[in-house]
Coordinates of C-alpha atoms in Angstrom, one line a residue:
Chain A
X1 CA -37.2 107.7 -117.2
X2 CA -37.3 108.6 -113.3
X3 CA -37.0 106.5 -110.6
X4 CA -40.4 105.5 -108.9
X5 CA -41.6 103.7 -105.9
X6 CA -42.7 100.7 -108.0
X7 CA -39.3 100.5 -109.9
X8 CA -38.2 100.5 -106.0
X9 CA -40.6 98.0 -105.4
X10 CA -39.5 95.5 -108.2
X11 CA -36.0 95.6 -107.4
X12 CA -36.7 94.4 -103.6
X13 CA -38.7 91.9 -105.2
X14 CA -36.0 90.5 -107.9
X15 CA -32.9 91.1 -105.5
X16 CA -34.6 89.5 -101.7
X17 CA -37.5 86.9 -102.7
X18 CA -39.8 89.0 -100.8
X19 CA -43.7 88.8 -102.4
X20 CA -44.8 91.8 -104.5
X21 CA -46.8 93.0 -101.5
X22 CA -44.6 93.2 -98.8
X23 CA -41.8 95.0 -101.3
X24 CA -44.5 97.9 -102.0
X25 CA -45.2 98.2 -98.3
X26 CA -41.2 98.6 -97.8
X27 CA -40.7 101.2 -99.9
X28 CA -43.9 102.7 -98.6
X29 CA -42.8 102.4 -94.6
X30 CA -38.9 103.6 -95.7
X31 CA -40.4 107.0 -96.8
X32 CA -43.3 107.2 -94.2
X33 CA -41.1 106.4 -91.4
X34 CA -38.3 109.7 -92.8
X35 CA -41.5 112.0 -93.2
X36 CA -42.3 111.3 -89.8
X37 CA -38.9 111.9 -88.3
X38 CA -39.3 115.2 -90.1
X39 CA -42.7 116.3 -88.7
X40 CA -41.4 115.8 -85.5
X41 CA -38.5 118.1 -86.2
X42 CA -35.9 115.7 -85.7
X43 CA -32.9 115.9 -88.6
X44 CA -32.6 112.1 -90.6
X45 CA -29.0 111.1 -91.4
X46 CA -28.6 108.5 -93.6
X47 CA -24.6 107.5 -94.4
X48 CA -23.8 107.0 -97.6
X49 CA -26.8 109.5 -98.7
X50 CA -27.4 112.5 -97.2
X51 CA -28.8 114.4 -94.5
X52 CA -32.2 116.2 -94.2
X53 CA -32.7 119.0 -92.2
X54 CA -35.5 121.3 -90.7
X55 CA -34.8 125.0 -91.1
X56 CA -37.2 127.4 -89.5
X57 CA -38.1 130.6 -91.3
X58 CA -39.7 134.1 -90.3
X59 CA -41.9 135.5 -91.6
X60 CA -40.6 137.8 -94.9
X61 CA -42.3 140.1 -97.4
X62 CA -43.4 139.0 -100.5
X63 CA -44.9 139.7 -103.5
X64 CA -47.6 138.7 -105.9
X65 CA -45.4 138.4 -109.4
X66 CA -49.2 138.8 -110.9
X67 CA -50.3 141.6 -109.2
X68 CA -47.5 143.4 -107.5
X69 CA -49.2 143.0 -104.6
X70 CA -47.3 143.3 -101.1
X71 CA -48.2 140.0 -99.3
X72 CA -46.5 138.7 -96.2
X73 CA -45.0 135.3 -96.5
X74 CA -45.6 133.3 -93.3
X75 CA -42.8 132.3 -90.9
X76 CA -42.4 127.9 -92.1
X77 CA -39.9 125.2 -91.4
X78 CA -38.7 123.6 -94.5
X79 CA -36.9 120.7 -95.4
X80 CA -33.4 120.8 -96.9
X81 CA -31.2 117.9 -98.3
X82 CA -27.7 117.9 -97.9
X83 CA -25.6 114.6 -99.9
X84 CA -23.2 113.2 -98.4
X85 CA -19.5 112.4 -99.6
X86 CA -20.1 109.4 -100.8
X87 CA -23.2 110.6 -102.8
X88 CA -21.5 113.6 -104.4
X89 CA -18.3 111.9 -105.3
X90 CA -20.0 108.9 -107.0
X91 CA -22.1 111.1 -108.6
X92 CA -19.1 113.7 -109.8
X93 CA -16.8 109.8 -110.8
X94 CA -19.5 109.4 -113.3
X95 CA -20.5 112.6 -114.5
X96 CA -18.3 112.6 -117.5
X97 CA -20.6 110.0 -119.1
X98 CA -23.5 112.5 -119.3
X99 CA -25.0 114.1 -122.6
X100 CA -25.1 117.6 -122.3
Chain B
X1 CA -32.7 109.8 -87.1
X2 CA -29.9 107.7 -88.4
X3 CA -30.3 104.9 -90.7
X4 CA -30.0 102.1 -88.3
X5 CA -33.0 103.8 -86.3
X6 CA -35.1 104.3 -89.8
X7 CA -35.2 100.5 -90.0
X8 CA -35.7 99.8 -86.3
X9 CA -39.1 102.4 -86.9
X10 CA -39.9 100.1 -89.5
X11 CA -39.3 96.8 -88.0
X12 CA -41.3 97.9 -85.2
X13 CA -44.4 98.7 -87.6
X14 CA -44.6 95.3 -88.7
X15 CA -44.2 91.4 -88.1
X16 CA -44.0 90.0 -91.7
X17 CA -39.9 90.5 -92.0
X18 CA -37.0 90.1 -90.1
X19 CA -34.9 93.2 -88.9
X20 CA -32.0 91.6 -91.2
X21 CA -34.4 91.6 -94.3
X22 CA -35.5 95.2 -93.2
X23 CA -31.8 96.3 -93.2
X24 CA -31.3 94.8 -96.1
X25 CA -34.1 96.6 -97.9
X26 CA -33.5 99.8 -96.8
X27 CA -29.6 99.2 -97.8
X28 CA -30.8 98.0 -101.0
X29 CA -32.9 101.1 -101.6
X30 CA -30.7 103.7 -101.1
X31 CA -28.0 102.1 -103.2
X32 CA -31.1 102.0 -106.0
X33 CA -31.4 106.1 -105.8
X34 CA -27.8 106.4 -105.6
X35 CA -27.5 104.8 -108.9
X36 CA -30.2 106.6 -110.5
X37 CA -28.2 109.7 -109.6
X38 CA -25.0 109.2 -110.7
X39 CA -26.7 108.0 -114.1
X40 CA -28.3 111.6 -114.1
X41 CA -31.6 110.3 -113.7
X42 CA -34.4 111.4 -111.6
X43 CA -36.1 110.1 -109.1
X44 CA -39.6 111.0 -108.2
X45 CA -41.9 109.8 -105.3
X46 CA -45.4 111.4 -105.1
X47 CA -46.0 113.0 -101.7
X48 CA -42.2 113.1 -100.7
X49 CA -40.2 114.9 -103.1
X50 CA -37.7 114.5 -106.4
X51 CA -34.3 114.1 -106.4
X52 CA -32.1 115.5 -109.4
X53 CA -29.1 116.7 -110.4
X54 CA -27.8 120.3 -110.3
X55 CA -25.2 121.8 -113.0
X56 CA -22.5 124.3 -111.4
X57 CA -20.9 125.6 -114.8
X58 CA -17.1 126.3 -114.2
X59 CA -16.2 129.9 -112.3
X60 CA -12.8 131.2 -111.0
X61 CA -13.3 131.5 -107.0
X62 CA -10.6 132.5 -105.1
X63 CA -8.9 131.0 -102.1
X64 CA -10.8 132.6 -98.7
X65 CA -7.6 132.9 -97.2
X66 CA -4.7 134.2 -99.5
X67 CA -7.0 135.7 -102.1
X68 CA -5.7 134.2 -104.9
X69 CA -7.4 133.1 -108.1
X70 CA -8.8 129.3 -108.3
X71 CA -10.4 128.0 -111.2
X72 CA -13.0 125.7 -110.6
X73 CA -14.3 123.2 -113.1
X74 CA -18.0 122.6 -113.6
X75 CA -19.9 119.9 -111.7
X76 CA -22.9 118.1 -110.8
X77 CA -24.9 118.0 -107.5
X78 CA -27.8 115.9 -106.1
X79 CA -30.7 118.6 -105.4
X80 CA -34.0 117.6 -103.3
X81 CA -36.9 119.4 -103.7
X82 CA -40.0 118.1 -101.3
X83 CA -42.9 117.2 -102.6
X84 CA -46.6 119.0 -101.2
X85 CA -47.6 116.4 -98.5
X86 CA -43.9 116.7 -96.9
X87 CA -43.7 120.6 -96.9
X88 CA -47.7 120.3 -95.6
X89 CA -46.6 117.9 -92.9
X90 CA -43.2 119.7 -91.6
X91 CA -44.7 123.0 -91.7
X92 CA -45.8 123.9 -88.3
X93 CA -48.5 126.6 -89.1

């Protein structure tokens, strides 16, 4: 099972005693107000997660795998995630519990 | 944008909470997709992207300096992939 915005919701509404509407509109705002920060191309750090980051690319050639066909593919800025320590070490302390 | 400034955006959109109780959330939050990742599960939020975790199987890679042999053991690492209204948004053209 993934993580969603309303398992999000539900656990701001067990853990802080704040109504059922007001928890959905929290999660909502926490990942408008990062999208934002990103469309105006500034960087969002958050410690203890990781960072995203704009990266601007040219324009490259491509390929349509159907076809073959030469295509250009236009010059973007993407979004990249980088975790931090904290993030990859938790994650690494615990991965000896996975099923492979 | 750093963390403290993520919830000052959001206290500023709205009157119903306190900055505290906005701090709190977002702290609260974060620790909730941390935990989802470190029990290798996924987290998916329509119109912002997934997070899961990567495998890196075990290689030998060798020391940038002296040249010698390492072995590395395998491991796990949190991946983001955005979701079609961020890329949309962030994309200039």
């Amino acid at each position: 099972m993934a993580l969603t915005k309303a398992a999000m919701a539900e656990k701001l509404f067990e853990q802080m005693g704040i109504n059922k509407r007001e928890a959905k509109e929290m999660v909502d705002a926490f990942f408008e107000e990062i999208r934002t920060a990103l469309e105006r191309g500034e960087q969002v750090k958050l410690s203890g997660f990781g960072n995203f980051d704009l990266r601007t690319k040219n324009e490259r050639p491509g390929r349509n795998p159907k076809t073959g066909e030469e295509i250009p593919i236009s010059a973007r800025r993407v979004v990249t995630f980088h975790p931090g320590q904290k993030l990859r070490t938790r994650v690494e302390a615990n991965a000896g519990t996975f099923e492979q | 944008m750093t963390k403290s400034e993520l919830i000052e955006a959001i206290a500023q959109k709205q009157t119903q909470l306190a900055l505290k109780d906005i701090d709190i959330a977002v702290k609260t939050m974060l620790e909730h997709m941390v935990e989802s990742l470190e029990n290798n599960e996924r987290i998916e939020i329509r119109g912002f992207g997934s997070f899961c975790l990567h495998h890196r199987p075990a290689r030998t890679g060798r020391n940038p300096k002296t040249g010698e042999k390492v072995e590395l053991p395998e491991k796990y690492v949190p991946y983001f992939k955005p979701g079609k209204e961020l890329r949309d948004r962030v994309n200039l053209t």
